[in-house]
């Protein structure tokens, strides 16, 4: 099962959401993202938020068309996105895709990047991805991982999000590495490219943020 979550980020950053609307996926709307899904022609299975960013008219439509509403007070310790993600993780999906998490406010974006770590830090097998028109972001822990060449996401970067990532090895990349240690703040692994249909990256300790991008 795949769970798709749409946040309230600017719509001009969204990919074509209907490309991800498969029969085995659930849609969760977060705050303004609930109304955006309805306007796109996708009915959310669940809605989360304090809904302080929607108009009265939009809120009336949300209440009328979405059966499963999870509402919260604006004064809370978690963001609406984090509350939705925590709920989604309890369902044990294979993958969670986050849309509407980039663009607009930088504090919201950085907060959304932080919650990509949730599954890895809690030892869960679910992969959490954040996707927009130009980027796909996800995190990986120690081990060997395979990536496939994608014409629409040419560049691949590896950003350490722990103080040290040990033994990073990149194979079938334009700029290969062999057992390299990279520290937090390093830009060594920014903007690499695959030289074959598949490549592998592996490391023995730490967590990396993988960013696939295009111009």
Short mmCIF file of C-alpha atoms in Angstrom, two decimals:
data_model
loop_
_atom_site.label_atom_id
_atom_site.label_comp_id
_atom_site.label_asym_id
_atom_site.label_seq_id
_atom_site.Cartn_x
_atom_site.Cartn_y
_atom_site.Cartn_z
CA UNK A 1 0.00 0.00 0.00
CA UNK A 2 1.10 3.55 -0.78
CA UNK A 3 -0.14 6.60 1.11
CA UNK A 4 0.01 9.98 -0.65
CA UNK A 5 -0.06 13.12 1.51
CA UNK A 6 -0.70 16.59 0.08
CA UNK A 7 0.34 19.53 2.22
CA UNK A 8 -0.43 23.19 1.83
CA UNK A 9 2.63 24.25 -0.17
CA UNK A 10 2.23 26.38 -3.32
CA UNK A 11 0.41 24.52 -6.10
CA UNK A 12 2.91 25.62 -8.75
CA UNK A 13 5.44 23.27 -7.12
CA UNK A 14 3.15 20.24 -7.44
CA UNK A 15 3.73 17.53 -10.04
CA UNK A 16 0.68 16.15 -11.84
CA UNK A 17 -0.97 14.54 -8.83
CA UNK A 18 -3.20 12.32 -10.94
CA UNK A 19 -0.12 10.46 -12.16
CA UNK A 20 0.20 9.13 -8.60
CA UNK A 21 -3.50 8.34 -8.15
CA UNK A 22 -3.41 4.54 -8.43
CA UNK A 23 -6.05 2.12 -7.18
CA UNK A 24 -3.91 0.85 -4.29
CA UNK A 25 -3.08 4.28 -2.87
CA UNK A 26 -4.75 6.39 -0.17
CA UNK A 27 -4.83 10.18 -0.23
CA UNK A 28 -4.41 12.28 2.89
CA UNK A 29 -4.97 16.02 2.70
CA UNK A 30 -3.29 18.33 5.18
CA UNK A 31 -4.92 21.69 5.93
CA UNK A 32 -5.11 23.71 2.66
CA UNK A 33 -4.01 20.57 0.80
CA UNK A 34 -7.42 19.00 1.46
CA UNK A 35 -9.17 21.67 -0.58
CA UNK A 36 -6.47 21.50 -3.27
CA UNK A 37 -7.10 17.77 -3.69
CA UNK A 38 -10.84 18.37 -4.03
CA UNK A 39 -10.23 21.11 -6.59
CA UNK A 40 -7.95 18.74 -8.52
CA UNK A 41 -10.66 16.09 -8.69
CA UNK A 42 -9.13 13.73 -6.12
CA UNK A 43 -11.27 12.94 -3.09
CA UNK A 44 -9.13 12.61 0.05
CA UNK A 45 -9.64 9.46 2.09
CA UNK A 46 -8.61 11.36 5.22
CA UNK A 47 -8.02 14.99 6.18
CA UNK A 48 -5.76 16.41 8.89
CA UNK A 49 -5.17 19.89 10.23
CA UNK A 50 -6.25 22.90 12.19
CA UNK A 51 -7.56 24.37 8.90
CA UNK A 52 -6.51 27.89 9.76
CA UNK A 53 -5.41 28.49 6.17
CA UNK A 54 -8.73 27.78 4.43
CA UNK A 55 -11.62 30.17 3.87
CA UNK A 56 -15.05 29.60 5.39
CA UNK A 57 -16.36 28.52 1.99
CA UNK A 58 -13.50 26.05 1.51
CA UNK A 59 -14.02 24.65 5.00
CA UNK A 60 -17.72 24.08 4.31
CA UNK A 61 -16.85 22.11 1.19
CA UNK A 62 -14.24 20.07 3.06
CA UNK A 63 -16.74 19.14 5.77
CA UNK A 64 -19.33 18.28 3.14
CA UNK A 65 -17.12 16.07 0.94
CA UNK A 66 -14.56 14.43 3.25
CA UNK A 67 -15.86 11.82 5.67
CA UNK A 68 -12.77 11.21 7.78
CA UNK A 69 -11.69 14.49 9.36
CA UNK A 70 -8.96 14.75 11.99
CA UNK A 71 -9.06 18.31 13.35
CA UNK A 72 -6.66 19.90 15.82
CA UNK A 73 -6.26 23.17 17.65
CA UNK A 74 -3.71 25.60 16.16
CA UNK A 75 -1.79 25.54 19.47
CA UNK A 76 0.00 22.18 19.38
CA UNK A 77 3.50 20.71 19.51
CA UNK A 78 3.47 19.03 16.07
CA UNK A 79 2.82 20.47 12.64
CA UNK A 80 -0.25 19.31 10.76
CA UNK A 81 2.04 17.45 8.34
CA UNK A 82 3.77 15.60 11.16
CA UNK A 83 0.43 14.55 12.66
CA UNK A 84 -0.71 13.21 9.30
CA UNK A 85 2.58 11.39 8.75
CA UNK A 86 2.53 9.82 12.22
CA UNK A 87 -0.96 8.49 11.54
CA UNK A 88 0.09 7.18 8.11
CA UNK A 89 3.06 5.32 9.59
CA UNK A 90 0.75 3.39 11.94
CA UNK A 91 -0.84 1.81 8.86
CA UNK A 92 2.45 0.17 7.83
CA UNK A 93 2.52 1.26 4.17
CA UNK A 94 5.31 0.28 1.83
CA UNK A 95 5.79 3.92 0.85
CA UNK A 96 4.57 7.38 1.82
CA UNK A 97 4.77 10.18 -0.73
CA UNK A 98 4.59 13.79 0.47
CA UNK A 99 3.52 16.49 -1.98
CA UNK A 100 3.05 20.16 -1.22
CA UNK A 101 5.96 20.08 1.20
CA UNK A 102 8.29 22.43 -0.69
CA UNK A 103 8.09 26.06 -1.75
CA UNK A 104 6.67 28.92 0.25
CA UNK A 105 7.81 29.15 3.86
CA UNK A 106 11.33 27.87 4.52
CA UNK A 107 10.50 26.85 8.09
CA UNK A 108 7.76 24.55 6.81
CA UNK A 109 10.10 23.10 4.18
CA UNK A 110 12.90 22.41 6.68
CA UNK A 111 10.40 20.91 9.09
CA UNK A 112 9.15 18.60 6.35
CA UNK A 113 12.72 17.54 5.53
CA UNK A 114 13.18 16.65 9.21
CA UNK A 115 10.14 14.37 9.27
CA UNK A 116 11.57 12.36 6.37
CA UNK A 117 13.82 10.86 9.06
CA UNK A 118 10.95 9.43 11.10
CA UNK A 119 10.79 5.94 9.60
CA UNK A 120 14.58 5.46 9.59
CA UNK A 121 15.00 6.70 13.17
CA UNK A 122 12.21 4.41 14.38
CA UNK A 123 13.45 1.30 12.54
CA UNK A 124 10.48 1.15 10.18
CA UNK A 125 10.64 -0.26 6.66
CA UNK A 126 8.39 2.43 5.12
CA UNK A 127 10.16 4.74 2.68
CA UNK A 128 9.06 8.36 2.95
CA UNK A 129 9.56 10.54 -0.13
CA UNK A 130 8.96 14.22 -0.73
CA UNK A 131 8.18 15.07 -4.35
CA UNK A 132 7.69 18.25 -6.34
CA UNK A 133 8.00 19.24 -9.99
CA UNK A 134 11.81 19.18 -9.94
CA UNK A 135 12.85 17.07 -6.97
CA UNK A 136 12.48 13.81 -5.11
CA UNK A 137 13.90 13.57 -1.57
CA UNK A 138 14.25 10.55 0.73
CA UNK A 139 16.59 9.29 3.44
CA UNK A 140 18.54 6.06 3.74
CA UNK A 141 20.43 4.38 6.54
CA UNK A 142 23.45 2.05 6.41
CA UNK A 143 23.52 -0.68 3.79
CA UNK A 144 23.66 -1.06 0.02
CA UNK A 145 20.99 0.68 -2.03
CA UNK A 146 20.16 0.66 -5.75
CA UNK A 147 19.00 3.67 -7.75
CA UNK A 148 17.65 3.68 -11.29
CA UNK A 149 18.43 6.29 -13.92
CA UNK A 150 15.48 8.63 -14.45
CA UNK A 151 15.49 11.04 -17.38
CA UNK A 152 13.34 13.58 -15.52
CA UNK A 153 15.60 13.50 -12.43
CA UNK A 154 19.11 13.58 -13.86
CA UNK A 155 21.10 14.72 -10.84
CA UNK A 156 21.60 12.81 -7.59
CA UNK A 157 23.05 14.31 -4.42
CA UNK A 158 23.90 12.67 -1.11
CA UNK A 159 23.70 14.98 1.91
CA UNK A 160 24.77 13.74 5.36
CA UNK A 161 22.17 14.44 8.05
CA UNK A 162 24.16 12.86 10.87
CA UNK A 163 27.52 14.17 12.14
CA UNK A 164 29.36 11.57 10.06
CA UNK A 165 28.53 9.13 7.26
CA UNK A 166 31.16 6.39 7.10
CA UNK A 167 32.31 4.29 4.17
CA UNK A 168 30.26 5.92 1.42
CA UNK A 169 30.82 4.09 -1.86
CA UNK A 170 29.24 5.15 -5.16
CA UNK A 171 29.30 2.75 -8.13
CA UNK A 172 28.18 3.47 -11.70
CA UNK A 173 28.25 7.20 -11.02
CA UNK A 174 30.05 9.91 -13.00
CA UNK A 175 31.96 10.77 -9.83
CA UNK A 176 32.51 7.46 -8.01
CA UNK A 177 33.60 7.12 -4.40
CA UNK A 178 35.23 4.27 -2.51
CA UNK A 179 34.86 3.98 1.26
CA UNK A 180 34.76 7.73 1.84
CA UNK A 181 33.78 9.40 5.12
CA UNK A 182 31.72 12.59 4.76
CA UNK A 183 30.80 14.90 7.60
CA UNK A 184 27.78 17.09 8.27
CA UNK A 185 28.11 20.25 6.20
CA UNK A 186 30.11 18.62 3.39
CA UNK A 187 29.18 19.40 -0.23
CA UNK A 188 31.37 16.64 -1.67
CA UNK A 189 28.43 14.59 -2.95
CA UNK A 190 26.30 17.32 -4.51
CA UNK A 191 25.12 16.97 -8.12
CA UNK A 192 26.31 13.55 -9.28
CA UNK A 193 24.94 11.56 -12.23
CA UNK A 194 24.47 7.90 -13.12
CA UNK A 195 26.51 6.53 -16.04
CA UNK A 196 24.40 3.39 -16.50
CA UNK A 197 20.78 2.38 -16.04
CA UNK A 198 21.38 1.48 -12.41
CA UNK A 199 23.86 2.50 -9.75
CA UNK A 200 24.50 1.62 -6.13
CA UNK A 201 25.41 3.62 -3.07
CA UNK A 202 26.44 2.05 0.20
CA UNK A 203 27.76 3.11 3.58
CA UNK A 204 28.33 1.58 6.99
CA UNK A 205 27.25 4.27 9.44
CA UNK A 206 25.04 7.39 9.50
CA UNK A 207 22.03 8.64 7.54
CA UNK A 208 22.02 10.40 4.17
CA UNK A 209 19.41 12.57 2.52
CA UNK A 210 19.17 11.58 -1.14
CA UNK A 211 18.02 14.33 -3.49
CA UNK A 212 17.13 13.57 -7.11
CA UNK A 213 16.70 16.74 -9.17
CA UNK A 214 16.48 18.29 -12.60
CA UNK A 215 16.95 21.80 -13.92
#
